[in-house]
Amino acid sequence: MKALGMMSGTSCDGVDCVLVDIADVSTPAAIDILGHHHVPFEVELADQLRAPEDLTIAEISALHFRLPEIYAEAARGLSGWEQAEVCGAHGQTLWHAPPSRGDAVASTFQIGSSAVLAARLGLPVVSDFRGADIALGGEGAPISSYAHWFCSPREELPHLVVNFGGIANITWVTEAPEQVLAYDVGPAMMLSDAWARIASSGTLDCDRDGVLSAGGAVVQPLLAEILRHPFLAKKPPKTTGREDFGEAFSQRLGRIVKGEGVKDVAFTLLVATSEILRNAIDADRALDGEPRLVTLTGGGAKNPVLVDLVTQAFPDSRVVVPEDGPFAPSHHEPMAMALLAARTLRGLPSVLPRVTGASRAAILGHVHAPPPRGR
């Protein structure tokens, strides 16, 4: 089955879209990436999405209909997109409050109207992937873990997949799906990106190629402040986001780093991400030994300074950053949305209850049919 997958994550830098060909949606099989297209968000839009608590209801409603126009643009940038049978669109998370957060009501909220997207593409669109899992008592995340298990090379298990998006999440892949573990471990590029914007007065949106962090030294008070965040001590299943590590947390860290060098702060933020990852693996007694393969993906996998830190942290594992295929940094999240959408269209569940804490596996998302073709 050919499917489109779209993802705009917590980095709020734009939308990634892939066209994939799935050999068999019902069992682990090859997923070929037929094309990838990225559409960046305008600065004004990105700033709105990074501070959703400042938006009015009217602004949120407008964004709900504006975003799918950008998503449709991303799809139309792919040669052969019309061959897809379905489109999986994650949407933009404005709020994620899973059961582990302890709010009175567990909830998750993504915007990006599937009705608009279905109308623009003329395809069924699957969206709202997280809600069904939360309805069954799960965290609603991480939802890419099923795709990680589906695509992992069986000859290199256990396989640790590390997604360095705004938040760092891991999937520990084993042969049996019921033994797979996955959860958010803590902040990743969310903090690094915020510092890049601050240090460059808005001219940089990230530490591209490690230009800010290379050659830096650790600022110990900053590292200690990050590592003492209470989320890091929580036991899985657990998820996090801007609710814990967004602008408010960045501003708190900003008071600590006054007078520190730009490179030193940038480097320390990456050291924190690497240490959070290593500490999480060491603390989880459910994980058996060291992974044979560590695959780094997400935007942070493009930062050579972070890749080097993680490689040093896992000396007994083969650490890779794929340049192509389903685990490539720009491919893996939209690929997962395409797979989940394809399975939902076939009535198949795509969540691992042990991962999210749900009472049972759910068929993720709802399907919005396209309007009938005009005569």
GROMACS .gro file of C-alpha atoms in nm:
model
  375
    1MET     CA    1   0.000   0.000   0.000
    2LYS     CA    2   0.120   0.351  -0.080
    3ALA     CA    3   0.053   0.611   0.187
    4LEU     CA    4   0.138   0.968   0.277
    5GLY     CA    5   0.263   1.057   0.624
    6MET     CA    6   0.294   1.405   0.774
    7MET     CA    7   0.453   1.527   1.094
    8SER     CA    8   0.498   1.870   1.249
    9GLY     CA    9   0.657   1.820   1.587
   10THR     CA   10   0.750   2.010   1.901
   11SER     CA   11   1.037   2.189   1.725
   12CYS     CA   12   0.766   2.383   1.534
   13ASP     CA   13   1.002   2.436   1.240
   14GLY     CA   14   0.772   2.304   0.967
   15VAL     CA   15   0.606   1.992   0.833
   16ASP     CA   16   0.778   1.684   0.692
   17CYS     CA   17   0.586   1.470   0.444
   18VAL     CA   18   0.682   1.132   0.297
   19LEU     CA   19   0.530   0.902   0.040
   20VAL     CA   20   0.590   0.539   0.135
   21ASP     CA   21   0.523   0.197  -0.010
   22ILE     CA   22   0.444  -0.064   0.257
   23ALA     CA   23   0.488  -0.423   0.142
   24ASP     CA   24   0.243  -0.563   0.399
   25VAL     CA   25   0.065  -0.349   0.658
   26SER     CA   26  -0.033  -0.647   0.872
   27THR     CA   27   0.314  -0.781   0.960
   28PRO     CA   28   0.671  -0.644   0.980
   29ALA     CA   29   0.782  -0.582   0.623
   30ALA     CA   30   0.983  -0.345   0.411
   31ILE     CA   31   0.879   0.019   0.398
   32ASP     CA   32   1.024   0.203   0.100
   33ILE     CA   33   1.052   0.581   0.115
   34LEU     CA   34   0.948   0.703  -0.230
   35GLY     CA   35   0.992   1.072  -0.155
   36HIS     CA   36   1.026   1.336   0.114
   37HIS     CA   37   0.932   1.704   0.116
   38HIS     CA   38   0.972   1.965   0.390
   39VAL     CA   39   0.780   2.291   0.409
   40PRO     CA   40   0.913   2.533   0.673
   41PHE     CA   41   0.681   2.737   0.890
   42GLU     CA   42   0.699   3.115   0.872
   43VAL     CA   43   0.861   3.271   1.179
   44GLU     CA   44   0.533   3.425   1.296
   45LEU     CA   45   0.354   3.089   1.276
   46ALA     CA   46   0.635   2.903   1.453
   47ASP     CA   47   0.635   3.159   1.736
   48GLN     CA   48   0.260   3.112   1.783
   49LEU     CA   49   0.291   2.734   1.801
   50ARG     CA   50   0.575   2.751   2.053
   51ALA     CA   51   0.361   2.950   2.297
   52PRO     CA   52   0.008   2.808   2.258
   53GLU     CA   53  -0.092   2.924   2.606
   54ASP     CA   54  -0.081   3.282   2.472
   55LEU     CA   55  -0.325   3.214   2.187
   56THR     CA   56  -0.691   3.313   2.190
   57ILE     CA   57  -0.967   3.071   2.094
   58ALA     CA   58  -1.010   3.265   1.769
   59GLU     CA   59  -0.640   3.227   1.687
   60ILE     CA   60  -0.644   2.855   1.764
   61SER     CA   61  -0.947   2.808   1.540
   62ALA     CA   62  -0.776   2.993   1.256
   63LEU     CA   63  -0.458   2.786   1.297
   64HIS     CA   64  -0.667   2.468   1.291
   65PHE     CA   65  -0.768   2.557   0.936
   66ARG     CA   66  -0.443   2.723   0.828
   67LEU     CA   67  -0.211   2.432   0.906
   68PRO     CA   68  -0.373   2.175   0.670
   69GLU     CA   69  -0.321   2.415   0.380
   70ILE     CA   70   0.053   2.395   0.455
   71TYR     CA   71   0.030   2.018   0.495
   72ALA     CA   72  -0.137   1.992   0.154
   73GLU     CA   73   0.143   2.201   0.005
   74ALA     CA   74   0.394   1.954   0.149
   75ALA     CA   75   0.212   1.660  -0.009
   76ARG     CA   76   0.185   1.826  -0.348
   77GLY     CA   77   0.561   1.877  -0.344
   78LEU     CA   78   0.606   1.499  -0.377
   79SER     CA   79   0.613   1.334  -0.716
   80GLY     CA   80   0.345   1.065  -0.735
   81TRP     CA   81   0.159   1.171  -0.420
   82GLU     CA   82  -0.171   1.105  -0.598
   83GLN     CA   83  -0.093   0.730  -0.588
   84ALA     CA   84  -0.143   0.722  -0.210
   85GLU     CA   85  -0.447   0.540  -0.073
   86VAL     CA   86  -0.446   0.727   0.257
   87CYS     CA   87  -0.276   1.014   0.438
   88GLY     CA   88  -0.172   1.004   0.803
   89ALA     CA   89  -0.145   1.355   0.951
   90HIS     CA   90  -0.038   1.392   1.312
   91GLY     CA   91  -0.129   1.758   1.341
   92GLN     CA   92   0.036   2.010   1.573
   93THR     CA   93   0.026   1.936   1.944
   94LEU     CA   94  -0.082   2.237   2.147
   95TRP     CA   95  -0.126   2.051   2.473
   96HIS     CA   96  -0.049   1.701   2.598
   97ALA     CA   97  -0.155   1.609   2.952
   98PRO     CA   98  -0.138   1.229   2.991
   99PRO     CA   99  -0.243   1.043   3.308
  100SER     CA  100   0.112   1.059   3.447
  101ARG     CA  101   0.090   1.439   3.458
  102GLY     CA  102  -0.172   1.413   3.731
  103ASP     CA  103  -0.424   1.666   3.597
  104ALA     CA  104  -0.791   1.622   3.687
  105VAL     CA  105  -0.862   1.511   3.330
  106ALA     CA  106  -0.608   1.338   3.105
  107SER     CA  107  -0.614   1.496   2.761
  108THR     CA  108  -0.429   1.564   2.440
  109PHE     CA  109  -0.494   1.832   2.179
  110GLN     CA  110  -0.363   1.846   1.823
  111ILE     CA  111  -0.480   2.096   1.562
  112GLY     CA  112  -0.483   2.075   1.182
  113SER     CA  113  -0.826   2.002   1.035
  114SER     CA  114  -0.840   1.661   0.867
  115ALA     CA  115  -1.155   1.777   0.688
  116VAL     CA  116  -0.962   2.051   0.510
  117LEU     CA  117  -0.671   1.820   0.429
  118ALA     CA  118  -0.901   1.547   0.293
  119ALA     CA  119  -1.072   1.806   0.074
  120ARG     CA  120  -0.743   1.941  -0.060
  121LEU     CA  121  -0.589   1.600  -0.135
  122GLY     CA  122  -0.898   1.402  -0.227
  123LEU     CA  123  -0.775   1.123   0.003
  124PRO     CA  124  -0.898   0.973   0.329
  125VAL     CA  125  -0.704   1.135   0.612
  126VAL     CA  126  -0.632   0.968   0.945
  127SER     CA  127  -0.561   1.206   1.234
  128ASP     CA  128  -0.607   1.241   1.612
  129PHE     CA  129  -0.384   0.937   1.670
  130ARG     CA  130  -0.325   0.988   2.042
  131GLY     CA  131  -0.678   1.022   2.175
  132ALA     CA  132  -0.778   0.655   2.150
  133ASP     CA  133  -0.483   0.548   2.364
  134ILE     CA  134  -0.554   0.808   2.632
  135ALA     CA  135  -0.918   0.694   2.634
  136LEU     CA  136  -0.790   0.349   2.738
  137GLY     CA  137  -0.574   0.488   3.018
  138GLY     CA  138  -0.254   0.521   2.815
  139GLU     CA  139  -0.009   0.807   2.784
  140GLY     CA  140  -0.099   0.866   2.419
  141ALA     CA  141   0.273   0.849   2.344
  142PRO     CA  142   0.513   0.755   2.213
  143ILE     CA  143   0.310   0.640   1.914
  144SER     CA  144   0.604   0.584   1.679
  145SER     CA  145   0.721   0.282   1.879
  146TYR     CA  146   0.508   0.039   1.680
  147ALA     CA  147   0.671   0.164   1.358
  148HIS     CA  148   1.016   0.126   1.515
  149TRP     CA  149   0.941  -0.240   1.596
  150PHE     CA  150   0.787  -0.291   1.251
  151CYS     CA  151   1.097  -0.159   1.068
  152SER     CA  152   1.385  -0.276   1.290
  153PRO     CA  153   1.645  -0.515   1.145
  154ARG     CA  154   1.591  -0.849   1.321
  155GLU     CA  155   1.961  -0.938   1.304
  156GLU     CA  156   2.062  -0.643   1.529
  157LEU     CA  157   1.838  -0.675   1.832
  158PRO     CA  158   1.811  -0.533   2.089
  159HIS     CA  159   1.786  -0.212   1.890
  160LEU     CA  160   1.769   0.126   2.062
  161VAL     CA  161   1.596   0.394   1.854
  162VAL     CA  162   1.654   0.746   1.984
  163ASN     CA  163   1.445   1.026   1.843
  164PHE     CA  164   1.600   1.365   1.915
  165GLY     CA  165   1.309   1.595   1.839
  166GLY     CA  166   1.211   1.878   2.069
  167ILE     CA  167   1.184   1.600   2.327
  168ALA     CA  168   1.407   1.291   2.331
  169ASN     CA  169   1.221   0.963   2.324
  170ILE     CA  170   1.349   0.609   2.302
  171THR     CA  171   1.226   0.274   2.179
  172TRP     CA  172   1.396  -0.044   2.299
  173VAL     CA  173   1.312  -0.292   2.024
  174THR     CA  174   1.304  -0.666   2.088
  175GLU     CA  175   1.180  -0.953   1.873
  176ALA     CA  176   0.852  -0.986   2.063
  177PRO     CA  177   0.633  -0.673   2.041
  178GLU     CA  178   0.497  -0.727   2.391
  179GLN     CA  179   0.851  -0.677   2.528
  180VAL     CA  180   0.918  -0.348   2.347
  181LEU     CA  181   0.969  -0.047   2.575
  182ALA     CA  182   0.938   0.317   2.474
  183TYR     CA  183   0.895   0.651   2.648
  184ASP     CA  184   1.007   1.012   2.660
  185VAL     CA  185   1.332   1.055   2.850
  186GLY     CA  186   1.349   1.435   2.863
  187PRO     CA  187   1.433   1.750   2.670
  188ALA     CA  188   1.638   1.742   2.352
  189MET     CA  189   1.642   2.008   2.082
  190MET     CA  190   1.370   2.217   2.245
  191LEU     CA  191   1.630   2.370   2.478
  192SER     CA  192   1.907   2.386   2.218
  193ASP     CA  193   1.679   2.555   1.964
  194ALA     CA  194   1.560   2.809   2.220
  195TRP     CA  195   1.921   2.900   2.303
  196ALA     CA  196   2.008   2.933   1.934
  197ARG     CA  197   1.726   3.184   1.890
  198ILE     CA  198   1.829   3.378   2.200
  199ALA     CA  199   2.203   3.380   2.126
  200SER     CA  200   2.153   3.488   1.764
  201SER     CA  201   1.877   3.741   1.834
  202GLY     CA  202   1.645   3.533   1.620
  203THR     CA  203   1.869   3.486   1.315
  204LEU     CA  204   1.924   3.115   1.393
  205ASP     CA  205   1.649   2.866   1.466
  206CYS     CA  206   1.880   2.582   1.576
  207ASP     CA  207   2.242   2.484   1.639
  208ARG     CA  208   2.281   2.380   1.277
  209ASP     CA  209   2.578   2.145   1.223
  210GLY     CA  210   2.693   2.219   1.578
  211VAL     CA  211   2.823   2.565   1.489
  212LEU     CA  212   2.723   2.706   1.828
  213SER     CA  213   2.823   2.411   2.047
  214ALA     CA  214   3.149   2.288   1.892
  215GLY     CA  215   3.444   2.367   2.116
  216GLY     CA  216   3.232   2.458   2.416
  217ALA     CA  217   3.285   2.358   2.780
  218VAL     CA  218   3.031   2.239   3.036
  219VAL     CA  219   2.858   2.501   3.252
  220GLN     CA  220   2.809   2.290   3.563
  221PRO     CA  221   2.530   2.493   3.733
  222LEU     CA  222   2.326   2.477   3.412
  223LEU     CA  223   2.381   2.104   3.371
  224ALA     CA  224   2.287   2.040   3.734
  225GLU     CA  225   1.967   2.245   3.704
  226ILE     CA  226   1.850   2.050   3.400
  227LEU     CA  227   1.934   1.711   3.549
  228ARG     CA  228   1.739   1.780   3.869
  229HIS     CA  229   1.409   1.833   3.685
  230PRO     CA  230   1.149   1.606   3.852
  231PHE     CA  231   1.030   1.456   3.523
  232LEU     CA  232   1.363   1.278   3.483
  233ALA     CA  233   1.305   1.077   3.802
  234LYS     CA  234   0.961   0.951   3.696
  235LYS     CA  235   0.922   0.586   3.605
  236PRO     CA  236   0.789   0.490   3.261
  237PRO     CA  237   0.546   0.494   3.096
  238LYS     CA  238   0.588   0.870   3.081
  239THR     CA  239   0.563   1.150   2.828
  240THR     CA  240   0.646   1.519   2.831
  241GLY     CA  241   0.659   1.827   2.611
  242ARG     CA  242   0.644   2.205   2.619
  243GLU     CA  243   0.425   2.177   2.927
  244ASP     CA  244   0.743   2.087   3.121
  245PHE     CA  245   1.035   2.206   2.907
  246GLY     CA  246   0.899   2.496   2.700
  247GLU     CA  247   0.952   2.870   2.715
  248ALA     CA  248   0.899   2.898   3.091
  249PHE     CA  249   1.172   2.643   3.165
  250SER     CA  250   1.404   2.807   2.910
  251GLN     CA  251   1.356   3.143   3.081
  252ARG     CA  252   1.442   2.986   3.416
  253LEU     CA  253   1.762   2.846   3.270
  254GLY     CA  254   1.834   3.184   3.114
  255ARG     CA  255   1.876   3.336   3.459
  256ILE     CA  256   2.147   3.078   3.536
  257VAL     CA  257   2.354   3.135   3.222
  258LYS     CA  258   2.389   3.513   3.238
  259GLY     CA  259   2.751   3.597   3.164
  260GLU     CA  260   2.833   3.250   3.028
  261GLY     CA  261   2.977   3.201   2.680
  262VAL     CA  262   2.742   3.120   2.394
  263LYS     CA  263   2.936   2.807   2.297
  264ASP     CA  264   2.957   2.683   2.654
  265VAL     CA  265   2.581   2.708   2.706
  266ALA     CA  266   2.507   2.546   2.369
  267PHE     CA  267   2.747   2.261   2.444
  268THR     CA  268   2.609   2.208   2.794
  269LEU     CA  269   2.255   2.171   2.661
  270LEU     CA  270   2.371   1.890   2.433
  271VAL     CA  271   2.568   1.727   2.715
  272ALA     CA  272   2.249   1.735   2.922
  273THR     CA  273   2.055   1.560   2.646
  274SER     CA  274   2.322   1.291   2.612
  275GLU     CA  275   2.344   1.236   2.989
  276ILE     CA  276   1.965   1.221   3.023
  277LEU     CA  277   1.960   0.947   2.758
  278ARG     CA  278   2.241   0.745   2.916
  279ASN     CA  279   2.095   0.784   3.265
  280ALA     CA  280   1.754   0.665   3.147
  281ILE     CA  281   1.900   0.347   2.997
  282ASP     CA  282   2.107   0.278   3.309
  283ALA     CA  283   1.812   0.335   3.543
  284ASP     CA  284   1.561   0.115   3.359
  285ARG     CA  285   1.606  -0.234   3.503
  286ALA     CA  286   1.364  -0.374   3.245
  287LEU     CA  287   1.631  -0.326   2.978
  288ASP     CA  288   1.864  -0.622   2.940
  289GLY     CA  289   2.225  -0.521   2.882
  290GLU     CA  290   2.349  -0.288   2.610
  291PRO     CA  291   2.183  -0.245   2.270
  292ARG     CA  292   2.361  -0.399   1.972
  293LEU     CA  293   2.248  -0.111   1.753
  294VAL     CA  294   2.170   0.250   1.845
  295THR     CA  295   1.989   0.444   1.573
  296LEU     CA  296   1.978   0.821   1.614
  297THR     CA  297   1.704   1.006   1.431
  298GLY     CA  298   1.508   1.330   1.450
  299GLY     CA  299   1.649   1.679   1.405
  300GLY     CA  300   1.914   1.635   1.675
  301ALA     CA  301   2.070   1.348   1.482
  302LYS     CA  302   2.189   1.610   1.231
  303ASN     CA  303   2.403   1.777   1.500
  304PRO     CA  304   2.753   1.621   1.491
  305VAL     CA  305   2.837   1.740   1.843
  306LEU     CA  306   2.539   1.557   1.990
  307VAL     CA  307   2.606   1.247   1.779
  308ASP     CA  308   2.965   1.238   1.907
  309LEU     CA  309   2.849   1.270   2.269
  310VAL     CA  310   2.603   0.982   2.231
  311THR     CA  311   2.861   0.767   2.052
  312GLN     CA  312   3.095   0.815   2.350
  313ALA     CA  313   2.810   0.727   2.588
  314PHE     CA  314   2.748   0.392   2.414
  315PRO     CA  315   3.098   0.252   2.348
  316ASP     CA  316   2.977  -0.110   2.321
  317SER     CA  317   2.708  -0.040   2.062
  318ARG     CA  318   2.706   0.042   1.693
  319VAL     CA  319   2.575   0.399   1.674
  320VAL     CA  320   2.435   0.508   1.337
  321VAL     CA  321   2.254   0.803   1.180
  322PRO     CA  322   2.081   0.667   0.868
  323GLU     CA  323   2.101   0.887   0.560
  324ASP     CA  324   1.803   0.723   0.392
  325GLY     CA  325   1.526   0.474   0.458
  326PRO     CA  326   1.255   0.473   0.727
  327PHE     CA  327   1.485   0.575   1.014
  328ALA     CA  328   1.649   0.875   0.843
  329PRO     CA  329   1.609   1.188   1.059
  330SER     CA  330   1.359   1.360   0.828
  331HIS     CA  331   1.172   1.040   0.742
  332HIS     CA  332   1.104   0.843   1.054
  333GLU     CA  333   0.818   1.038   1.215
  334PRO     CA  334   0.614   1.100   0.898
  335MET     CA  335   0.686   0.737   0.800
  336ALA     CA  336   0.531   0.627   1.128
  337MET     CA  337   0.220   0.837   1.060
  338ALA     CA  338   0.188   0.676   0.717
  339LEU     CA  339   0.213   0.325   0.866
  340LEU     CA  340  -0.036   0.401   1.144
  341ALA     CA  341  -0.280   0.546   0.892
  342ALA     CA  342  -0.248   0.243   0.665
  343ARG     CA  343  -0.313   0.006   0.955
  344THR     CA  344  -0.609   0.211   1.077
  345LEU     CA  345  -0.759   0.201   0.728
  346ARG     CA  346  -0.735  -0.181   0.749
  347GLY     CA  347  -0.885  -0.189   1.099
  348LEU     CA  348  -0.558  -0.292   1.270
  349PRO     CA  349  -0.426  -0.165   1.606
  350SER     CA  350  -0.092   0.016   1.610
  351VAL     CA  351  -0.011   0.071   1.974
  352LEU     CA  352   0.186  -0.139   2.221
  353PRO     CA  353  -0.002  -0.128   2.556
  354ARG     CA  354   0.313  -0.200   2.758
  355VAL     CA  355   0.465   0.114   2.607
  356THR     CA  356   0.182   0.356   2.677
  357GLY     CA  357   0.021   0.192   2.980
  358ALA     CA  358  -0.316   0.152   2.807
  359SER     CA  359  -0.551  -0.125   2.915
  360ARG     CA  360  -0.546  -0.273   2.564
  361ALA     CA  361  -0.432  -0.198   2.210
  362ALA     CA  362  -0.630   0.064   2.021
  363ILE     CA  363  -0.690   0.134   1.655
  364LEU     CA  364  -0.541   0.482   1.643
  365GLY     CA  365  -0.699   0.790   1.493
  366HIS     CA  366  -1.017   0.872   1.315
  367VAL     CA  367  -1.067   0.858   0.938
  368HIS     CA  368  -1.200   1.160   0.754
  369ALA     CA  369  -1.325   1.064   0.409
  370PRO     CA  370  -1.267   1.306   0.120
  371PRO     CA  371  -1.567   1.482  -0.032
  372PRO     CA  372  -1.728   1.309  -0.333
  373ARG     CA  373  -1.575   1.406  -0.663
  374GLY     CA  374  -1.771   1.669  -0.852
  375ARG     CA  375  -1.961   1.571  -1.164
   0.00000   0.00000   0.00000
